[in-house]
Tab-separated table of C-alpha atoms and ligand atoms in Angstrom:
chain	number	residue	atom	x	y	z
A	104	UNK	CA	-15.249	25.412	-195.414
A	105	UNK	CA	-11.808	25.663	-193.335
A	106	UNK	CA	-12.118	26.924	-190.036
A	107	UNK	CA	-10.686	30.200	-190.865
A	108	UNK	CA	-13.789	30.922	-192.808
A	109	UNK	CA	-15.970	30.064	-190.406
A	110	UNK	CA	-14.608	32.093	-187.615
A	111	UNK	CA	-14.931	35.277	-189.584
A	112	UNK	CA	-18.627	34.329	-190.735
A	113	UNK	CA	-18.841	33.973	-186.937
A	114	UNK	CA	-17.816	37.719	-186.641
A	115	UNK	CA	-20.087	38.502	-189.026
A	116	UNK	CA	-23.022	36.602	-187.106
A	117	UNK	CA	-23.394	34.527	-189.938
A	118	UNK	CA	-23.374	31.068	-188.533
A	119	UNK	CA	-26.628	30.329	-186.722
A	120	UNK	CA	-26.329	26.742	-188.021
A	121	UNK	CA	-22.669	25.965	-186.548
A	122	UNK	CA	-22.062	26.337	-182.918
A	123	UNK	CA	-18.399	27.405	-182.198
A	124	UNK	CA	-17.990	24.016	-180.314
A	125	UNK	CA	-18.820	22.202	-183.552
A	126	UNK	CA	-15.575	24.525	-185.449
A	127	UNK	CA	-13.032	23.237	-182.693
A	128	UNK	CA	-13.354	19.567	-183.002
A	129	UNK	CA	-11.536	16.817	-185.075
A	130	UNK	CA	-13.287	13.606	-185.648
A	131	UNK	CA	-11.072	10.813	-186.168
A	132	UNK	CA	-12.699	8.017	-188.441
A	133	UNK	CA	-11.010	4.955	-188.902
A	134	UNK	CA	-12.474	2.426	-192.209
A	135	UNK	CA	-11.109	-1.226	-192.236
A	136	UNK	CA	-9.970	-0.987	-196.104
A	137	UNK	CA	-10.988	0.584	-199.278
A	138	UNK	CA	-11.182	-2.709	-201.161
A	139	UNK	CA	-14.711	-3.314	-200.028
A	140	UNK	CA	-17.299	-1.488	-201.632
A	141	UNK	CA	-19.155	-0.779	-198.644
A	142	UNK	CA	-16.509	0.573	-196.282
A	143	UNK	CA	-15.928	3.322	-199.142
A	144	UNK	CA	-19.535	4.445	-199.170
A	145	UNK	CA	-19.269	4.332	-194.967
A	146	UNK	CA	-16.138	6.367	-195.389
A	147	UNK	CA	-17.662	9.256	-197.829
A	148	UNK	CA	-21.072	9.471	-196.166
A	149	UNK	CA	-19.400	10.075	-192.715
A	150	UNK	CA	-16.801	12.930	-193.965
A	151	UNK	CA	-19.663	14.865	-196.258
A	152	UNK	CA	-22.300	14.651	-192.979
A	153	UNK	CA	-19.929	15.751	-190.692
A	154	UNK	CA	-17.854	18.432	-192.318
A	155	UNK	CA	-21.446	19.564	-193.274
A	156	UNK	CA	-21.989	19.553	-189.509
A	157	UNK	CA	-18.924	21.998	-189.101
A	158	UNK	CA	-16.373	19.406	-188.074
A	159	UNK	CA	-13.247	18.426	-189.549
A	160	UNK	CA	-12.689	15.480	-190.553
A	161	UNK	CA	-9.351	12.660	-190.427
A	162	UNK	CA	-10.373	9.641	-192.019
A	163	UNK	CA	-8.060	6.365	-192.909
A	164	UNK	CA	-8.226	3.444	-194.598
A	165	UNK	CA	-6.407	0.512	-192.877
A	166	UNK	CA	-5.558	-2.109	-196.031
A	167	UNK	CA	-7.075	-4.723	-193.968
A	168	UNK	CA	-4.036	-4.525	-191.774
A	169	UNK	CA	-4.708	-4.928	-188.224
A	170	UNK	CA	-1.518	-2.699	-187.636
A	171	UNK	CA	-1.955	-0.686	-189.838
A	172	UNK	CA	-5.270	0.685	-188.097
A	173	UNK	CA	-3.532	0.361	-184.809
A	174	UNK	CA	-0.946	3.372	-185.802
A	175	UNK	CA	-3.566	4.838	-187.826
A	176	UNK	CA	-5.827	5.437	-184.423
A	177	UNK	CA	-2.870	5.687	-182.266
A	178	UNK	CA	-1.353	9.045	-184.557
A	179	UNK	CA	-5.152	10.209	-184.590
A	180	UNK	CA	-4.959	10.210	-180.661
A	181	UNK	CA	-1.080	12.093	-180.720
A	182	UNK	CA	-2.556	14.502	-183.041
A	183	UNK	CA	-5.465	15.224	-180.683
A	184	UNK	CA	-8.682	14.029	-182.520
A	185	UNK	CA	-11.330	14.728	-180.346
A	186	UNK	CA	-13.603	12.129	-180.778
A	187	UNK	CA	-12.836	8.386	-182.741
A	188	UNK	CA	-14.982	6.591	-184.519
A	189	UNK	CA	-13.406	3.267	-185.482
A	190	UNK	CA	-14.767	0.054	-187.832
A	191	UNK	CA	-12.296	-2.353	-186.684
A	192	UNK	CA	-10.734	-4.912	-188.903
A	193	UNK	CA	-10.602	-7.451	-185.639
A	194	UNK	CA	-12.569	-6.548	-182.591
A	195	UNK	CA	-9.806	-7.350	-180.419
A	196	UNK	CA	-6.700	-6.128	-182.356
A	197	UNK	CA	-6.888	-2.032	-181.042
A	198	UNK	CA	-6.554	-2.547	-177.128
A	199	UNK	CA	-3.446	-0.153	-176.833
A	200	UNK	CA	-4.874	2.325	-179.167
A	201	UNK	CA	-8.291	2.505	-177.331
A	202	UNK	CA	-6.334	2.378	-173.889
A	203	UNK	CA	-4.632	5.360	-174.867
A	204	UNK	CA	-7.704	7.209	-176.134
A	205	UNK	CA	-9.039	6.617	-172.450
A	206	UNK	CA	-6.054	7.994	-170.751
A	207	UNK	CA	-7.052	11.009	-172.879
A	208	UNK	CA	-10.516	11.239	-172.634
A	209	UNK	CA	-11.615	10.577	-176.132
A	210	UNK	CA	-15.020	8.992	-176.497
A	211	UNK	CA	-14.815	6.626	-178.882
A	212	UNK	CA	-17.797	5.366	-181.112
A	213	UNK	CA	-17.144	2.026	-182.430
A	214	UNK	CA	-18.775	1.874	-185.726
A	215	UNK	CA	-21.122	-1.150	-187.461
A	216	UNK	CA	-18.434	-3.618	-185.852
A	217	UNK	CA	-17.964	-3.893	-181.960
A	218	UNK	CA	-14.624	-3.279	-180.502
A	219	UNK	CA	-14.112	-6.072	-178.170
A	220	UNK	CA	-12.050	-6.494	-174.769
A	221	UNK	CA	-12.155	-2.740	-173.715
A	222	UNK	CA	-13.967	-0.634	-171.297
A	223	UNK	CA	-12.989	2.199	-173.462
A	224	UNK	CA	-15.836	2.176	-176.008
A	225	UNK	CA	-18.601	4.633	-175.024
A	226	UNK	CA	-21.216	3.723	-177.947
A	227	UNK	CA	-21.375	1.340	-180.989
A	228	UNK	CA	-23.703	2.647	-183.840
A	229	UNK	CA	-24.558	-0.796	-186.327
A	230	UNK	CA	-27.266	-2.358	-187.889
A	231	UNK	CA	-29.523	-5.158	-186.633
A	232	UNK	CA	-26.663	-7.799	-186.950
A	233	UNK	CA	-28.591	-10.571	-185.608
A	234	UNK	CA	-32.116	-9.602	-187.563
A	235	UNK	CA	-29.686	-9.684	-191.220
A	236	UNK	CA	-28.798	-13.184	-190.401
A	237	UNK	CA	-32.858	-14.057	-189.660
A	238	UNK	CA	-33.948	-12.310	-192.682
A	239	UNK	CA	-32.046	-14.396	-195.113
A	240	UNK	CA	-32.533	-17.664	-193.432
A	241	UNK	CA	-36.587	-16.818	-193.733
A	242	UNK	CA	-35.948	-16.043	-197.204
A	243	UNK	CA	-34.711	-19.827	-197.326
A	244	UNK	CA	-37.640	-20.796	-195.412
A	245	UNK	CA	-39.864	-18.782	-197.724
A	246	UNK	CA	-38.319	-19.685	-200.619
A	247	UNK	CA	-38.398	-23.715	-200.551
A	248	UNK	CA	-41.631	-23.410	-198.768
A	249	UNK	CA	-40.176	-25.419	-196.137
A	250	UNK	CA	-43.054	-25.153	-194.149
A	251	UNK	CA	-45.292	-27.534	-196.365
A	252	UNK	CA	-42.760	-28.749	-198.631
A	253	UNK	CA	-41.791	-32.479	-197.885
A	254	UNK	CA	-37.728	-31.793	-199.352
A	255	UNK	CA	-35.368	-32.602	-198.633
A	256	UNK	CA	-33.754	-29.760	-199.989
A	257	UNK	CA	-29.477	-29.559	-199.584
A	258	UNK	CA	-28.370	-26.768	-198.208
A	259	UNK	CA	-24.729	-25.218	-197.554
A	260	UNK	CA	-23.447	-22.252	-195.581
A	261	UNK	CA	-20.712	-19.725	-195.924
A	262	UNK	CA	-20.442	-17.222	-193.065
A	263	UNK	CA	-18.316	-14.702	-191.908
A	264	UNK	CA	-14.864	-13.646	-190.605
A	265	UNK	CA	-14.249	-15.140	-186.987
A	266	UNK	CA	-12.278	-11.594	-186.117
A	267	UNK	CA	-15.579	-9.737	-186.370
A	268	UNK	CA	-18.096	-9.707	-183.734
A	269	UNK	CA	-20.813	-9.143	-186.291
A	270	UNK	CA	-20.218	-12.227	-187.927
A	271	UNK	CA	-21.259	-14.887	-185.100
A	272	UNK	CA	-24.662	-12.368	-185.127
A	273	UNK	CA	-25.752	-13.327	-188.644
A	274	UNK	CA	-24.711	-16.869	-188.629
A	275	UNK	CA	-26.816	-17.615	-185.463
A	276	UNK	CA	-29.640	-15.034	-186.591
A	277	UNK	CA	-29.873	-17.203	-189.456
A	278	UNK	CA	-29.062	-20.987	-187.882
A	279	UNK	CA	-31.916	-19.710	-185.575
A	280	UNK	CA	-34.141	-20.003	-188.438
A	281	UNK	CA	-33.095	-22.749	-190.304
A	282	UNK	CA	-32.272	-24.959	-187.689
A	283	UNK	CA	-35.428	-26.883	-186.691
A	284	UNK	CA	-35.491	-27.747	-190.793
A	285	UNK	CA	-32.255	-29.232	-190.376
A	286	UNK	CA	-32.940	-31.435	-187.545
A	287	UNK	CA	-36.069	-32.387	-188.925
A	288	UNK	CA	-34.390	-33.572	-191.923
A	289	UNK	CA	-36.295	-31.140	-194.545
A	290	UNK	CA	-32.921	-29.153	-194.700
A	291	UNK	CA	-29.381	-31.426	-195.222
A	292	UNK	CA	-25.986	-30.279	-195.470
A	293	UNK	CA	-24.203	-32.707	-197.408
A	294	UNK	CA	-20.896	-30.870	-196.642
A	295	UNK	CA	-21.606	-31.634	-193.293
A	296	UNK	CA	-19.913	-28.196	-192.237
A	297	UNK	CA	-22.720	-26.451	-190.353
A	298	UNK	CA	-20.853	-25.054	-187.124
A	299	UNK	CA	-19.563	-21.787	-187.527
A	300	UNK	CA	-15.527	-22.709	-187.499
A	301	UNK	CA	-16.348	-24.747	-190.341
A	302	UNK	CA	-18.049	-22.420	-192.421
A	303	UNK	CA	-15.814	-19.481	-191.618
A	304	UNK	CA	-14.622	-17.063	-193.938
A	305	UNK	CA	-11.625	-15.134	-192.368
A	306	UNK	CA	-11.567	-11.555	-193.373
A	307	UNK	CA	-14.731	-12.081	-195.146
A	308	UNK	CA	-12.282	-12.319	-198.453
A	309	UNK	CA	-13.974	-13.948	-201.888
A	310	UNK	CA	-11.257	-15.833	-202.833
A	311	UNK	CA	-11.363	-17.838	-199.579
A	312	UNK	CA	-15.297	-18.141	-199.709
A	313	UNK	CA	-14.549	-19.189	-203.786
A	314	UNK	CA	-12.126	-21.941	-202.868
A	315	UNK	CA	-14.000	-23.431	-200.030
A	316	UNK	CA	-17.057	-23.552	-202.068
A	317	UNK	CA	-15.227	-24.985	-205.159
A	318	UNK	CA	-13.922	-27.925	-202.206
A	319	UNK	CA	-17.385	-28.485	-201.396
A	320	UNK	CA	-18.738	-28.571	-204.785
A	321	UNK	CA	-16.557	-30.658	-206.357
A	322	UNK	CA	-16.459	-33.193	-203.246
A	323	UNK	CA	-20.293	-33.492	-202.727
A	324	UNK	CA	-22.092	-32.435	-206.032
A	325	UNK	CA	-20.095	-33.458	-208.971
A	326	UNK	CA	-22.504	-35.768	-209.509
A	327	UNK	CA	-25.269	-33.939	-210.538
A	328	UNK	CA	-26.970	-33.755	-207.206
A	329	UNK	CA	-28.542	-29.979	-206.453
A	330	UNK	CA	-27.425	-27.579	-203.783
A	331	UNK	CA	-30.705	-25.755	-203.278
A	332	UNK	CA	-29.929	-22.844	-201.029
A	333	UNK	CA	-26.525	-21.688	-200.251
A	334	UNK	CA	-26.509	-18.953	-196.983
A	335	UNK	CA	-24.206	-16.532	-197.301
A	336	UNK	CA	-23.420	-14.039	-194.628
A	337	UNK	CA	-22.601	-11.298	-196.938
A	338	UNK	CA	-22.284	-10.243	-200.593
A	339	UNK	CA	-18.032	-10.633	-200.547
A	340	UNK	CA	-18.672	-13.982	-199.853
A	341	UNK	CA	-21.604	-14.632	-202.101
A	342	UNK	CA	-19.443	-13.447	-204.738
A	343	UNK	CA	-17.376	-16.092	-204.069
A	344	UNK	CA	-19.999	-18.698	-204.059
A	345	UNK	CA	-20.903	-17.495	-207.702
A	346	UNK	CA	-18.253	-17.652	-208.896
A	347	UNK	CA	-17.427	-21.238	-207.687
A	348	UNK	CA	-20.723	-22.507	-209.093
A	349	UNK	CA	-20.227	-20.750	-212.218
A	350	UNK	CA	-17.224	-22.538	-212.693
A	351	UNK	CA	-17.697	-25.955	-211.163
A	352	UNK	CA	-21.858	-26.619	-211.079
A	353	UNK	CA	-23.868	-28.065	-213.409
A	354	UNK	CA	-27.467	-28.588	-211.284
A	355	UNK	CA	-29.790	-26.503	-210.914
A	356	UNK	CA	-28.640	-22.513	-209.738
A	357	UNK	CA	-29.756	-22.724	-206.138
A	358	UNK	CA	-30.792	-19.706	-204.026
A	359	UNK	CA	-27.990	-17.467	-202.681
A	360	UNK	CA	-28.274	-14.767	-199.952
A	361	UNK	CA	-26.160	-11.881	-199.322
A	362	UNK	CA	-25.607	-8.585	-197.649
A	363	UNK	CA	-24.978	-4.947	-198.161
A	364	UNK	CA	-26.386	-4.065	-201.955
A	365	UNK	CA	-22.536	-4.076	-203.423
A	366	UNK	CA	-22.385	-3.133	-207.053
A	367	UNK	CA	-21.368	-6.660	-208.097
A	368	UNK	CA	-23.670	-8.529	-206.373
A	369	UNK	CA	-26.587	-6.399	-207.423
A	370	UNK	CA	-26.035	-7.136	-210.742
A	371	UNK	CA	-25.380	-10.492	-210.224
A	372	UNK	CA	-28.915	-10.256	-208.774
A	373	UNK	CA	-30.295	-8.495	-211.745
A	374	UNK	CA	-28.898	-11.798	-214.184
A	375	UNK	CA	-30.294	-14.198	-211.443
A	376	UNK	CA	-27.269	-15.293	-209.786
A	377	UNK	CA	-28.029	-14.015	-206.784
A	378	UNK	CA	-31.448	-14.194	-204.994
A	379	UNK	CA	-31.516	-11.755	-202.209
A	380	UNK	CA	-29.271	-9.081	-200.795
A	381	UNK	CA	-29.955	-6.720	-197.238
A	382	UNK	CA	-29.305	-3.580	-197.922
A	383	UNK	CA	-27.588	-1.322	-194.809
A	384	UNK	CA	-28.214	1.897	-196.258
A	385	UNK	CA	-24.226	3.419	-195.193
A	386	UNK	CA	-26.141	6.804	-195.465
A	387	UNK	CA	-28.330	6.021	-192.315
A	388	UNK	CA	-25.755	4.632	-190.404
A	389	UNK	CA	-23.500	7.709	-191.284
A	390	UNK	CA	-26.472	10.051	-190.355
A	391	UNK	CA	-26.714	8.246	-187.019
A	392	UNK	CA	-23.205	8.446	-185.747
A	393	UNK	CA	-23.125	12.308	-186.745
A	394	UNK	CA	-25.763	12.897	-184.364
A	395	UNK	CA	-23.836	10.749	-181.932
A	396	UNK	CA	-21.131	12.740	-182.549
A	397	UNK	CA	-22.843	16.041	-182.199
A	398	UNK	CA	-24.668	14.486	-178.742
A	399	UNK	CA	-21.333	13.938	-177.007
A	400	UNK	CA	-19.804	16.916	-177.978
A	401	UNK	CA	-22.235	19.004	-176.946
A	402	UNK	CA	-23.213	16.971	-173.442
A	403	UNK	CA	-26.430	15.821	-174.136
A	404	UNK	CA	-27.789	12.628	-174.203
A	405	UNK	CA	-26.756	10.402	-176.692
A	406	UNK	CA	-29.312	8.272	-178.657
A	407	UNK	CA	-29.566	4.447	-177.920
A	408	UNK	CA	-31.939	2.003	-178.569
A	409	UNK	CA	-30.348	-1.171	-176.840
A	410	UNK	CA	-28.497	-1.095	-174.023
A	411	UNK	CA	-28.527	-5.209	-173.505
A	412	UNK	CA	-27.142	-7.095	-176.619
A	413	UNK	CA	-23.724	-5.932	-177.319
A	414	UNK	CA	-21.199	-7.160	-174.560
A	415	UNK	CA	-17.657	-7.441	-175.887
A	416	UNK	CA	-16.430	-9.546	-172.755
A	417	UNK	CA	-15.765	-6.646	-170.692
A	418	UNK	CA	-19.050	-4.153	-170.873
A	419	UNK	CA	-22.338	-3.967	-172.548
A	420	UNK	CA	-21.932	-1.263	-175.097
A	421	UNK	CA	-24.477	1.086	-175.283
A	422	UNK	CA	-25.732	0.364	-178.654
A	423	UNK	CA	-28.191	2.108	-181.524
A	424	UNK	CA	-29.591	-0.232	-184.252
A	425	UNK	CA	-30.175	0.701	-187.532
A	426	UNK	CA	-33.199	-1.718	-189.438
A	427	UNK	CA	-31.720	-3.369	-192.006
A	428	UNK	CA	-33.553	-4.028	-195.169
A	429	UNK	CA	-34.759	-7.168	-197.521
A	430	UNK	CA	-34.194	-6.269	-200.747
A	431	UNK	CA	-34.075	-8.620	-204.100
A	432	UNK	CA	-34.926	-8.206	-207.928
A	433	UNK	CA	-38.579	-6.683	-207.155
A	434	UNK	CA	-37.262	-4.054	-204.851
A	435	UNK	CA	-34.017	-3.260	-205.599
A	436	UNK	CA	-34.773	-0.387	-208.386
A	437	UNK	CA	-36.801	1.352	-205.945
A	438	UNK	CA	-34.772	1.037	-202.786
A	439	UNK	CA	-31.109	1.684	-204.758
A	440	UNK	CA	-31.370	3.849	-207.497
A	441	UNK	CA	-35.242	5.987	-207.009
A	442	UNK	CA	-33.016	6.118	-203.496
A	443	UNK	CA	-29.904	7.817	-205.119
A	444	UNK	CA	-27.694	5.126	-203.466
A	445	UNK	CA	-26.549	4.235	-207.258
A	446	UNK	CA	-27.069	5.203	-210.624
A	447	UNK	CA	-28.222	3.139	-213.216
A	448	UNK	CA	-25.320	3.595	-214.683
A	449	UNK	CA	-23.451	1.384	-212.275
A	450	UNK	CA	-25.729	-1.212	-212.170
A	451	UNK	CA	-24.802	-1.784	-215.837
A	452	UNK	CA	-28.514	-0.774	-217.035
A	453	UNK	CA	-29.974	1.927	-218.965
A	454	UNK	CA	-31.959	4.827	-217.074
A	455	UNK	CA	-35.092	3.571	-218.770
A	456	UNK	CA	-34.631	0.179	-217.756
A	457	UNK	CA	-34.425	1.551	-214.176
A	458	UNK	CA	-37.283	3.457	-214.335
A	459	UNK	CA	-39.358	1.455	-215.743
A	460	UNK	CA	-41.870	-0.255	-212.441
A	461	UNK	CA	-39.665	1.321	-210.273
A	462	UNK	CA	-42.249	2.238	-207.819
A	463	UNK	CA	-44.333	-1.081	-208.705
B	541	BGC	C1	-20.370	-5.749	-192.043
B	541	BGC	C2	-20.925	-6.249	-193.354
B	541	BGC	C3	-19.790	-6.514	-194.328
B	541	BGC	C4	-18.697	-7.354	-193.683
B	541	BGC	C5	-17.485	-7.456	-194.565
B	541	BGC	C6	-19.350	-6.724	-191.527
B	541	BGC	O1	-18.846	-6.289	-190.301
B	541	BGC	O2	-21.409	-5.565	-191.103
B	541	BGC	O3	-21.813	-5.298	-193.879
B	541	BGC	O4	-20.279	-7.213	-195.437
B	541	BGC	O5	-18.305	-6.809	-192.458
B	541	BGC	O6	-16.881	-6.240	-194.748
């Protein structure tokens, strides 16, 4: 509905829902790229929830390019976007941009990723970051019964793109976990690339995560030694994991983790390839920041839930955390497609199939 439309179902006194403050604004929302699965869902959830909430709506994809979103969020400030809500490709890569939507007043709402090195970000709206990383080093835990299993088990680790504050959260949510088992010896890396500089997967892209994992494969288990659990931060990365041991592994397929329920990796779950995803549901993230978007608007209060964790070197960002979600082969029917998050059809199976101890 344009906002020619609404204004006369205003006359009318049609329009209890929308307040008249809700027609004037623009919201500018700013998605890293559209060549990750997720960041599309993000994208569409956010413009269908808040045109439904009577706002219109600028959204851009950046191609990954760090300059790209710079002009992107710079022309959404010229053009007078009222409020930004920005998922920065690197953290620290928007300082002019956000400095100008200061000078103008703009709240801006950094979204699932914090935007680092500015005073200028009112809120950040994410998931759990750190709890992700802790849920799928338990899973490793679980999994090899470390606990009363003698091992030792090898273990390697893929994690996440320096330029993203997030990623440092799920590596040490995870490392938390798995730690003591490596210094008591039940865990080993033969790699020997546990800190997270060496594990590193800059711009969380699968062909990098592929390659490394190819280095390591061929360089410590082309003997026929196992790799029994390989952490990875996310499901871009896993990808490129499987792939590598598809290619270059002949042991026995270790456990992989992942993150975000991406079409691939799902059904790479579904043929055993992968073990365990977290699913973010995009929807309840979008839901959030709509409110938050609606709260500041209007003046009221906005809705946090941590006010302590997320410091990006110059203020602790008032922060609300989504839960995010363990999901694997048992759950995932139930949780993604009983959910409406994807059809059967995209997860390459029949509806029956699907339905079939969904609710188990
Ligand atoms: C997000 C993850 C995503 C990764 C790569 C992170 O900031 O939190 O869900 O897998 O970026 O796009």
């Amino acid at each position: 509905m344009n906002k020619k439309v609404l204004l006369t179902a205003t006359v009318l006194g049609a329009t209890m829902a929308l307040s008249s403050a809700a027609m004037a604004e623009t919201v500018g929302v700013s998605m890293p790229t559209k060549d990750l699965q997720r960041w599309n869902q993000d994208g569409d959830n956010m413009q269908k929830e808040l045109e439904a909430a009577g706002y219109t709506v600028d959204l851009q994809y950046a191609s990954n390019d760090v300059q790209t979103q710079l002009s992107q969020v710079e022309n959404m400030i010229s053009q007078g976007d009222d409020v930004l809500v920005i998922a920065a490709i690197e953290g620290s890569s928007l300082g002019e941009a956000l400095d100008m939507a200061k000078e103008n007043d703009i709240p801006v709402i950094a979204y699932d990723r914090l935007l680092m090195d500015s005073d200028a970000v009112s809120y950040y709206a994410t998931f759990d970051n750190y709890k992700v990383g802790t849920v799928q080093g338990q899973y490793i835990v679980d999994t090899l019964d470390l606990e009363n299993a003698d091992g030792p088990f090898n273990l390697e680790i893929t994690a996440g793109d320096p330029g993203d504050n997030n990623a440092g959260f799920f590596y040490q949510g995870a490392m938390d976990v798995l730690q003591p088992y490596i210094d008591s010896g039940k865990l080993v890396v033969p790699s020997g690339q546990t800190a997270f500089e060496d594990c590193a997967t800059p711009t969380w892209a699968t062909e990098t995560a592929q390659s490394r994992a190819e280095n390591i494969l061929s360089s410590n288990y082309s003997d026929g030694t196992n790799v029994d659990a390989w952490l990875c931060s996310n499901d871009s990365t896993a990808l490129g994991v499987e792939n590598a041991l598809e290619a270059n592994y002949k042991g026995t397929y270790p456990i992989v983790t992942g993150q975000d329920c991406d079409i691939e990796n799902t059904k790479n779950m579904i043929a055993g390839k992968q073990s365990m995803s977290v699913f973010k549901d995009t929807r309840t993230l979008a839901s959030q920041v709509v409110k938050m978007v609606g709260q500041i608007i209007n003046g009221e209060d906005v809705d946090v839930n941590d006010t302590e964790t997320y410091n990006n070197n110059v203020i602790t960002v008032p922060s609300f955390l989504c839960e995010p979600v363990f999901a694997d082969i048992n759950n995932y029917k139930e949780l993604l497609i009983d959910s409406g998050y994807y059809t059967a059809d995209q997860l390459g199976i029949s509806g029956e199939a699907a339905t079939e101890g969904a609710t188990e």
